[in-house]
Amino acid sequence: MNPLDDVLTAARPVPDISPDGLRSGRAALDAAVATGLRAPAAEARRKPGGGLRARVLIGTAVATAGAAAAATVIAMPSSPAGRHTGPAATPSGPVMASAVVLNQAAQAAGSQPGWPNAQYWYSEDKYPCGGQLYTSRVWLSRHGNGVVEKTGPTDIRDSSCGADLFTAPIIDSGRFGPYTWSQLQRLPTDPAKLKPKLMADFPSPDQPSLFEDVEILLVGTPAPPTVRAALFKVEASIPGVTVTGHYTDALGRTGTVLNLGRSTMVVDPASGVVLDETDSGSTVMYVTQGPAASEPKLSGPGPSPSGSAESH
């Protein structure tokens, strides 16, 4: 016998579930789904290669398959899929201190145009799975539900990547970690006041976690330019952040690599945007974000984001 047969033999036969047990299980699932529709956002996203990384972002996406209701939790991806394996960077010329890079990014971010009247926020990310590139497109609504769409190659080389292909609603999508859309607009623009507020509001108030929390707010939310500038300055104040060189991703974009612990972030200080991020070996390229005219229809292809969306 092979090892699987040995395991099945040792486990002994298991009786079929009874009708009462099936009804109880379905009731528990329905209750969990109903709770998830209104739960504050503590998100997890399936990562290439398996495993889940907890993220604090938007609301809970719920999809149904056949007769079974299944809650699908999602969040913005994280990390660089470039010419290098992992977050290793290529030094090029003198390596600047992290505070210099982040303060340059803060200045550029603060000069960006604002979007106070945006009704939807559109983000597009790309990430590798099974040696192929997949795309995540998210429309977040200022009032109500949003939409997430995951697309990829039809010739799936790794069956685990197929779970990342779906379109689903995002319930109560106007939440970004602990903040509503309106609260996000009102965050302090003074980094000395913003930093303690972030450490109090996010669930893991330590310096390495703060590095990741700030990155989440920079890449997946409609935080206004003045808040983005302050967020970069908060990153500059975190001890232990290092610059390791430059990184060119699969889209040909080159940025400065910043690292703290298991997280690596690639920033373009000239434009004030985060290009890529790696976390424990998982990678994502942040392609574009900005206001959108509307959300797509679930039954058909969605609209393109409005012309004011940023191209990273």
mmCIF file of C-alpha atoms in Angstrom:
data_model
loop_
_atom_site.group_PDB
_atom_site.id
_atom_site.type_symbol
_atom_site.label_atom_id
_atom_site.label_comp_id
_atom_site.label_asym_id
_atom_site.label_seq_id
_atom_site.Cartn_x
_atom_site.Cartn_y
_atom_site.Cartn_z
ATOM 1 C CA MET A 1 0.000 0.000 0.000
ATOM 2 C CA ASN A 2 1.074 3.583 -0.524
ATOM 3 C CA PRO A 3 1.285 6.070 2.400
ATOM 4 C CA LEU A 4 -2.226 7.401 1.654
ATOM 5 C CA ASP A 5 -3.705 3.899 1.974
ATOM 6 C CA ASP A 6 -1.882 3.505 5.301
ATOM 7 C CA VAL A 7 -3.418 6.739 6.578
ATOM 8 C CA LEU A 8 -6.930 5.731 5.472
ATOM 9 C CA THR A 9 -6.590 2.314 7.087
ATOM 10 C CA ALA A 10 -5.362 3.802 10.355
ATOM 11 C CA ALA A 11 -8.188 6.332 10.375
ATOM 12 C CA ARG A 12 -10.881 3.627 10.065
ATOM 13 C CA PRO A 13 -14.208 4.202 8.270
ATOM 14 C CA VAL A 14 -16.120 7.337 9.159
ATOM 15 C CA PRO A 15 -19.960 7.155 9.078
ATOM 16 C CA ASP A 16 -21.815 9.402 6.664
ATOM 17 C CA ILE A 17 -23.121 12.642 8.109
ATOM 18 C CA SER A 18 -26.713 12.425 9.304
ATOM 19 C CA PRO A 19 -29.476 14.721 7.989
ATOM 20 C CA ASP A 20 -29.545 16.455 11.379
ATOM 21 C CA GLY A 21 -25.803 16.949 11.285
ATOM 22 C CA LEU A 22 -25.992 18.314 7.744
ATOM 23 C CA ARG A 23 -28.726 20.779 8.751
ATOM 24 C CA SER A 24 -26.725 21.894 11.793
ATOM 25 C CA GLY A 25 -23.600 22.391 9.716
ATOM 26 C CA ARG A 26 -25.464 24.408 7.102
ATOM 27 C CA ALA A 27 -27.070 26.558 9.808
ATOM 28 C CA ALA A 28 -23.629 27.271 11.281
ATOM 29 C CA LEU A 29 -22.282 28.172 7.850
ATOM 30 C CA ASP A 30 -25.224 30.479 7.120
ATOM 31 C CA ALA A 31 -24.733 32.199 10.476
ATOM 32 C CA ALA A 32 -21.018 32.646 9.797
ATOM 33 C CA VAL A 33 -21.728 34.122 6.369
ATOM 34 C CA ALA A 34 -24.348 36.489 7.799
ATOM 35 C CA THR A 35 -21.885 37.621 10.458
ATOM 36 C CA GLY A 36 -19.113 38.018 7.891
ATOM 37 C CA LEU A 37 -21.244 40.361 5.794
ATOM 38 C CA ARG A 38 -21.077 42.942 8.551
ATOM 39 C CA ALA A 39 -17.776 42.109 10.188
ATOM 40 C CA PRO A 40 -15.071 44.762 10.377
ATOM 41 C CA ALA A 41 -12.331 44.045 7.935
ATOM 42 C CA ALA A 42 -9.683 41.620 9.037
ATOM 43 C CA GLU A 43 -8.873 40.131 5.668
ATOM 44 C CA ALA A 44 -6.823 37.224 4.395
ATOM 45 C CA ARG A 45 -5.732 36.623 0.841
ATOM 46 C CA ARG A 46 -4.680 33.324 -0.691
ATOM 47 C CA LYS A 47 -1.019 33.637 -1.518
ATOM 48 C CA PRO A 48 0.841 31.972 -4.372
ATOM 49 C CA GLY A 49 2.322 28.757 -3.050
ATOM 50 C CA GLY A 50 -0.303 28.382 -0.339
ATOM 51 C CA GLY A 51 -0.821 29.939 3.049
ATOM 52 C CA LEU A 52 -2.806 32.954 4.188
ATOM 53 C CA ARG A 53 -1.593 36.320 5.329
ATOM 54 C CA ALA A 54 -3.942 38.311 7.527
ATOM 55 C CA ARG A 55 -4.627 41.761 6.107
ATOM 56 C CA VAL A 56 -6.656 44.649 7.412
ATOM 57 C CA LEU A 57 -8.601 46.138 4.557
ATOM 58 C CA ILE A 58 -12.001 46.319 2.938
ATOM 59 C CA GLY A 59 -15.135 44.322 3.822
ATOM 60 C CA THR A 60 -15.846 40.602 3.321
ATOM 61 C CA ALA A 61 -16.419 39.242 -0.180
ATOM 62 C CA VAL A 62 -19.015 36.497 -0.385
ATOM 63 C CA ALA A 63 -19.301 34.070 -3.305
ATOM 64 C CA THR A 64 -21.642 31.137 -3.849
ATOM 65 C CA ALA A 65 -20.853 27.897 -5.642
ATOM 66 C CA GLY A 66 -23.720 25.566 -6.523
ATOM 67 C CA ALA A 67 -26.016 24.949 -3.559
ATOM 68 C CA ALA A 68 -23.309 25.637 -0.955
ATOM 69 C CA ALA A 69 -22.709 29.181 0.309
ATOM 70 C CA ALA A 70 -19.026 29.920 0.915
ATOM 71 C CA ALA A 71 -17.503 33.065 2.426
ATOM 72 C CA THR A 72 -14.456 34.144 0.426
ATOM 73 C CA VAL A 73 -12.241 36.591 2.238
ATOM 74 C CA ILE A 74 -9.937 38.711 0.181
ATOM 75 C CA ALA A 75 -7.626 41.634 0.476
ATOM 76 C CA MET A 76 -5.158 43.593 -1.471
ATOM 77 C CA PRO A 77 -2.203 41.510 -2.624
ATOM 78 C CA SER A 78 1.314 42.183 -1.463
ATOM 79 C CA SER A 79 4.789 42.081 -3.127
ATOM 80 C CA PRO A 80 7.295 42.261 -6.192
ATOM 81 C CA ALA A 81 7.200 39.780 -9.054
ATOM 82 C CA GLY A 82 10.283 40.820 -10.924
ATOM 83 C CA ARG A 83 13.433 39.639 -12.552
ATOM 84 C CA HIS A 84 14.893 38.607 -9.218
ATOM 85 C CA THR A 85 13.615 35.763 -7.059
ATOM 86 C CA GLY A 86 12.327 37.227 -3.846
ATOM 87 C CA PRO A 87 13.085 40.679 -2.526
ATOM 88 C CA ALA A 88 16.796 40.710 -3.371
ATOM 89 C CA ALA A 89 17.740 44.059 -4.866
ATOM 90 C CA THR A 90 20.479 45.153 -7.240
ATOM 91 C CA PRO A 91 22.635 47.909 -5.746
ATOM 92 C CA SER A 92 23.210 50.755 -8.198
ATOM 93 C CA GLY A 93 25.394 53.636 -7.138
ATOM 94 C CA PRO A 94 25.361 55.050 -3.596
ATOM 95 C CA VAL A 95 22.560 53.624 -1.464
ATOM 96 C CA MET A 96 20.590 56.410 0.208
ATOM 97 C CA ALA A 97 19.299 56.233 3.760
ATOM 98 C CA SER A 98 15.699 55.063 4.054
ATOM 99 C CA ALA A 99 14.564 58.362 5.587
ATOM 100 C CA VAL A 100 15.861 60.263 2.556
ATOM 101 C CA VAL A 101 13.953 58.000 0.126
ATOM 102 C CA LEU A 102 10.744 58.087 2.147
ATOM 103 C CA ASN A 103 10.826 61.850 2.673
ATOM 104 C CA GLN A 104 11.315 62.316 -1.087
ATOM 105 C CA ALA A 105 8.317 60.055 -1.663
ATOM 106 C CA ALA A 106 6.339 62.077 0.893
ATOM 107 C CA GLN A 107 7.044 65.300 -0.965
ATOM 108 C CA ALA A 108 5.970 63.786 -4.282
ATOM 109 C CA ALA A 109 2.845 62.195 -2.773
ATOM 110 C CA GLY A 110 1.796 65.477 -1.180
ATOM 111 C CA SER A 111 1.852 67.219 -4.567
ATOM 112 C CA GLN A 112 -0.569 64.741 -6.180
ATOM 113 C CA PRO A 113 -4.083 65.938 -7.093
ATOM 114 C CA GLY A 114 -6.796 64.991 -4.631
ATOM 115 C CA TRP A 115 -10.042 63.146 -5.274
ATOM 116 C CA PRO A 116 -12.493 64.355 -2.578
ATOM 117 C CA ASN A 117 -15.588 63.574 -4.672
ATOM 118 C CA ALA A 118 -14.628 60.062 -5.771
ATOM 119 C CA GLN A 119 -17.494 57.589 -5.381
ATOM 120 C CA TYR A 120 -15.461 54.473 -6.263
ATOM 121 C CA TRP A 121 -11.819 53.616 -5.778
ATOM 122 C CA TYR A 122 -10.190 51.298 -8.308
ATOM 123 C CA SER A 123 -7.033 49.242 -7.725
ATOM 124 C CA GLU A 124 -5.306 46.802 -10.033
ATOM 125 C CA ASP A 125 -2.541 44.451 -8.920
ATOM 126 C CA LYS A 126 -0.614 41.621 -10.544
ATOM 127 C CA TYR A 127 0.953 38.667 -8.768
ATOM 128 C CA PRO A 128 2.603 35.384 -9.805
ATOM 129 C CA CYS A 129 1.178 31.931 -9.133
ATOM 130 C CA GLY A 130 2.481 28.677 -10.587
ATOM 131 C CA GLY A 131 4.935 30.547 -12.774
ATOM 132 C CA GLN A 132 2.164 32.633 -14.389
ATOM 133 C CA LEU A 133 0.859 36.146 -13.823
ATOM 134 C CA TYR A 134 -2.604 36.798 -12.351
ATOM 135 C CA THR A 135 -4.543 40.043 -11.993
ATOM 136 C CA SER A 136 -6.688 41.388 -9.154
ATOM 137 C CA ARG A 137 -9.059 44.276 -9.895
ATOM 138 C CA VAL A 138 -11.032 45.866 -7.054
ATOM 139 C CA TRP A 139 -13.742 48.533 -7.107
ATOM 140 C CA LEU A 140 -14.497 49.987 -3.662
ATOM 141 C CA SER A 141 -17.641 52.023 -3.144
ATOM 142 C CA ARG A 142 -17.842 55.124 -0.980
ATOM 143 C CA HIS A 143 -21.414 54.132 -0.093
ATOM 144 C CA GLY A 144 -22.333 50.455 -0.237
ATOM 145 C CA ASN A 145 -20.851 47.377 -1.844
ATOM 146 C CA GLY A 146 -17.927 46.947 -4.192
ATOM 147 C CA VAL A 147 -16.635 44.292 -6.567
ATOM 148 C CA VAL A 148 -13.490 42.179 -6.811
ATOM 149 C CA GLU A 149 -12.444 40.403 -9.990
ATOM 150 C CA LYS A 150 -9.566 37.905 -10.166
ATOM 151 C CA THR A 151 -8.405 36.878 -13.645
ATOM 152 C CA GLY A 152 -5.547 34.825 -15.020
ATOM 153 C CA PRO A 153 -4.405 32.404 -17.695
ATOM 154 C CA THR A 154 -6.861 29.770 -18.902
ATOM 155 C CA ASP A 155 -4.116 27.136 -19.066
ATOM 156 C CA ILE A 156 -3.627 26.873 -15.302
ATOM 157 C CA ARG A 157 -0.348 25.075 -14.628
ATOM 158 C CA ASP A 158 -0.849 24.850 -10.868
ATOM 159 C CA SER A 159 -4.309 23.735 -9.718
ATOM 160 C CA SER A 160 -3.959 25.755 -6.502
ATOM 161 C CA CYS A 161 -3.986 28.936 -8.605
ATOM 162 C CA GLY A 162 -7.486 28.226 -9.923
ATOM 163 C CA ALA A 163 -9.027 29.276 -6.603
ATOM 164 C CA ASP A 164 -7.870 32.823 -7.355
ATOM 165 C CA LEU A 165 -10.177 33.135 -10.401
ATOM 166 C CA PHE A 166 -13.566 34.597 -9.475
ATOM 167 C CA THR A 167 -15.758 37.692 -9.465
ATOM 168 C CA ALA A 168 -17.634 38.532 -6.274
ATOM 169 C CA PRO A 169 -19.243 41.397 -4.374
ATOM 170 C CA ILE A 170 -17.447 43.092 -1.509
ATOM 171 C CA ILE A 171 -19.952 43.827 1.240
ATOM 172 C CA ASP A 172 -19.632 47.228 2.949
ATOM 173 C CA SER A 173 -16.551 47.938 0.873
ATOM 174 C CA GLY A 174 -15.975 51.453 2.170
ATOM 175 C CA ARG A 175 -13.769 50.306 5.046
ATOM 176 C CA PHE A 176 -9.988 50.411 5.064
ATOM 177 C CA GLY A 177 -8.641 48.542 8.046
ATOM 178 C CA PRO A 178 -10.076 50.285 11.099
ATOM 179 C CA TYR A 179 -11.229 53.327 9.102
ATOM 180 C CA THR A 180 -14.306 54.182 7.105
ATOM 181 C CA TRP A 181 -13.902 56.203 3.917
ATOM 182 C CA SER A 182 -14.727 59.427 5.797
ATOM 183 C CA GLN A 183 -12.383 58.628 8.695
ATOM 184 C CA LEU A 184 -9.590 57.975 6.232
ATOM 185 C CA GLN A 185 -10.043 61.485 4.840
ATOM 186 C CA ARG A 186 -9.756 62.958 8.332
ATOM 187 C CA LEU A 187 -6.573 61.224 9.476
ATOM 188 C CA PRO A 188 -3.943 63.612 10.914
ATOM 189 C CA THR A 189 -1.566 65.117 8.381
ATOM 190 C CA ASP A 190 1.057 65.755 11.062
ATOM 191 C CA PRO A 191 3.203 62.569 11.209
ATOM 192 C CA ALA A 192 3.863 63.154 14.916
ATOM 193 C CA LYS A 193 0.107 62.813 15.535
ATOM 194 C CA LEU A 194 -0.596 60.233 12.842
ATOM 195 C CA LYS A 195 1.936 57.657 14.073
ATOM 196 C CA PRO A 196 0.476 57.156 17.595
ATOM 197 C CA LYS A 197 -3.036 57.077 16.139
ATOM 198 C CA LEU A 198 -2.097 54.291 13.709
ATOM 199 C CA MET A 199 -0.417 52.311 16.476
ATOM 200 C CA ALA A 200 -3.541 52.644 18.612
ATOM 201 C CA ASP A 201 -6.028 51.832 15.844
ATOM 202 C CA PHE A 202 -4.392 48.857 14.124
ATOM 203 C CA PRO A 203 -4.479 45.442 15.817
ATOM 204 C CA SER A 204 -0.694 44.877 16.021
ATOM 205 C CA PRO A 205 0.775 48.088 17.420
ATOM 206 C CA ASP A 206 4.508 47.434 17.083
ATOM 207 C CA GLN A 207 7.059 48.977 14.751
ATOM 208 C CA PRO A 208 7.439 46.127 12.188
ATOM 209 C CA SER A 209 3.659 45.738 11.969
ATOM 210 C CA LEU A 210 3.309 49.501 11.591
ATOM 211 C CA PHE A 211 5.582 49.330 8.527
ATOM 212 C CA GLU A 212 3.094 46.916 6.903
ATOM 213 C CA ASP A 213 0.001 48.781 8.098
ATOM 214 C CA VAL A 214 1.196 52.041 6.551
ATOM 215 C CA GLU A 215 1.964 50.254 3.281
ATOM 216 C CA ILE A 216 -1.616 48.912 3.204
ATOM 217 C CA LEU A 217 -3.009 52.435 3.505
ATOM 218 C CA LEU A 218 -0.689 53.683 0.768
ATOM 219 C CA VAL A 219 -1.521 51.056 -1.858
ATOM 220 C CA GLY A 220 -5.192 50.192 -1.428
ATOM 221 C CA THR A 221 -7.074 53.252 -0.208
ATOM 222 C CA PRO A 222 -8.214 56.718 -1.353
ATOM 223 C CA ALA A 223 -6.145 58.414 1.368
ATOM 224 C CA PRO A 224 -5.799 62.079 0.321
ATOM 225 C CA PRO A 225 -2.395 63.405 -0.786
ATOM 226 C CA THR A 226 -1.675 65.183 2.507
ATOM 227 C CA VAL A 227 -2.343 61.961 4.430
ATOM 228 C CA ARG A 228 -0.187 59.965 1.994
ATOM 229 C CA ALA A 229 2.658 62.387 2.570
ATOM 230 C CA ALA A 230 2.284 61.947 6.324
ATOM 231 C CA LEU A 231 2.168 58.146 5.943
ATOM 232 C CA PHE A 232 5.502 58.140 4.109
ATOM 233 C CA LYS A 233 6.972 60.313 6.873
ATOM 234 C CA VAL A 234 5.682 57.852 9.480
ATOM 235 C CA GLU A 235 7.511 55.090 7.592
ATOM 236 C CA ALA A 236 10.652 57.254 7.661
ATOM 237 C CA SER A 237 10.433 57.434 11.467
ATOM 238 C CA ILE A 238 10.291 53.660 12.011
ATOM 239 C CA PRO A 239 13.643 52.341 13.281
ATOM 240 C CA GLY A 240 15.332 49.496 11.434
ATOM 241 C CA VAL A 241 14.088 50.265 7.904
ATOM 242 C CA THR A 242 16.959 49.841 5.453
ATOM 243 C CA VAL A 243 17.536 50.574 1.766
ATOM 244 C CA THR A 244 19.034 47.587 -0.043
ATOM 245 C CA GLY A 245 19.285 48.946 -3.591
ATOM 246 C CA HIS A 246 17.062 49.031 -6.663
ATOM 247 C CA TYR A 247 14.574 46.542 -8.055
ATOM 248 C CA THR A 248 13.136 46.056 -11.545
ATOM 249 C CA ASP A 249 9.805 44.258 -11.657
ATOM 250 C CA ALA A 250 8.134 42.241 -14.421
ATOM 251 C CA LEU A 251 6.564 45.422 -15.813
ATOM 252 C CA GLY A 252 9.979 47.012 -16.255
ATOM 253 C CA ARG A 253 9.508 49.559 -13.469
ATOM 254 C CA THR A 254 12.459 50.310 -11.210
ATOM 255 C CA GLY A 255 12.204 51.582 -7.669
ATOM 256 C CA THR A 256 14.134 51.817 -4.418
ATOM 257 C CA VAL A 257 13.904 48.795 -2.129
ATOM 258 C CA LEU A 258 13.094 49.294 1.567
ATOM 259 C CA ASN A 259 13.167 46.392 3.988
ATOM 260 C CA LEU A 260 12.085 45.733 7.559
ATOM 261 C CA GLY A 261 11.921 42.185 8.885
ATOM 262 C CA ARG A 262 9.984 39.925 6.510
ATOM 263 C CA SER A 263 8.551 42.824 4.484
ATOM 264 C CA THR A 264 10.099 44.517 1.480
ATOM 265 C CA MET A 265 8.554 47.521 -0.243
ATOM 266 C CA VAL A 266 9.651 49.032 -3.567
ATOM 267 C CA VAL A 267 9.019 52.775 -3.779
ATOM 268 C CA ASP A 268 9.399 55.262 -6.596
ATOM 269 C CA PRO A 269 10.443 58.374 -4.649
ATOM 270 C CA ALA A 270 10.015 60.589 -7.711
ATOM 271 C CA SER A 271 6.287 59.843 -8.031
ATOM 272 C CA GLY A 272 5.474 59.047 -4.393
ATOM 273 C CA VAL A 273 3.902 55.634 -5.071
ATOM 274 C CA VAL A 274 4.580 52.077 -3.918
ATOM 275 C CA LEU A 275 5.340 49.868 -6.939
ATOM 276 C CA ASP A 276 5.793 46.409 -5.437
ATOM 277 C CA GLU A 277 5.904 44.553 -2.144
ATOM 278 C CA THR A 278 7.140 41.206 -0.933
ATOM 279 C CA ASP A 279 6.147 39.465 2.275
ATOM 280 C CA SER A 280 7.598 36.100 3.266
ATOM 281 C CA GLY A 281 8.300 35.209 -0.360
ATOM 282 C CA SER A 282 4.915 36.238 -1.810
ATOM 283 C CA THR A 283 4.992 39.030 -4.354
ATOM 284 C CA VAL A 284 2.610 41.600 -5.838
ATOM 285 C CA MET A 285 2.963 44.480 -8.287
ATOM 286 C CA TYR A 286 0.705 47.470 -7.667
ATOM 287 C CA VAL A 287 -0.183 48.482 -11.209
ATOM 288 C CA THR A 288 -2.625 51.352 -10.816
ATOM 289 C CA GLN A 289 -5.082 52.975 -8.443
ATOM 290 C CA GLY A 290 -7.389 55.935 -8.568
ATOM 291 C CA PRO A 291 -11.024 57.081 -8.708
ATOM 292 C CA ALA A 292 -13.414 55.158 -10.960
ATOM 293 C CA ALA A 293 -16.661 56.258 -12.564
ATOM 294 C CA SER A 294 -18.606 53.190 -11.407
ATOM 295 C CA GLU A 295 -18.294 49.550 -10.420
ATOM 296 C CA PRO A 296 -18.564 46.749 -12.996
ATOM 297 C CA LYS A 297 -21.629 44.564 -13.388
ATOM 298 C CA LEU A 298 -21.152 41.092 -11.963
ATOM 299 C CA SER A 299 -22.675 39.499 -15.053
ATOM 300 C CA GLY A 300 -20.321 41.116 -17.534
ATOM 301 C CA PRO A 301 -17.010 42.919 -18.018
ATOM 302 C CA GLY A 302 -16.498 45.954 -15.844
ATOM 303 C CA PRO A 303 -15.716 49.511 -16.921
ATOM 304 C CA SER A 304 -12.219 50.836 -17.066
ATOM 305 C CA PRO A 305 -11.212 53.198 -14.285
ATOM 306 C CA SER A 306 -11.632 56.881 -15.036
ATOM 307 C CA GLY A 307 -8.798 58.738 -16.686
ATOM 308 C CA SER A 308 -7.771 60.243 -13.363
ATOM 309 C CA ALA A 309 -6.539 56.911 -12.008
ATOM 310 C CA GLU A 310 -2.853 56.855 -11.189
ATOM 311 C CA SER A 311 -0.574 54.629 -13.229
ATOM 312 C CA HIS A 312 2.214 53.309 -11.038
#
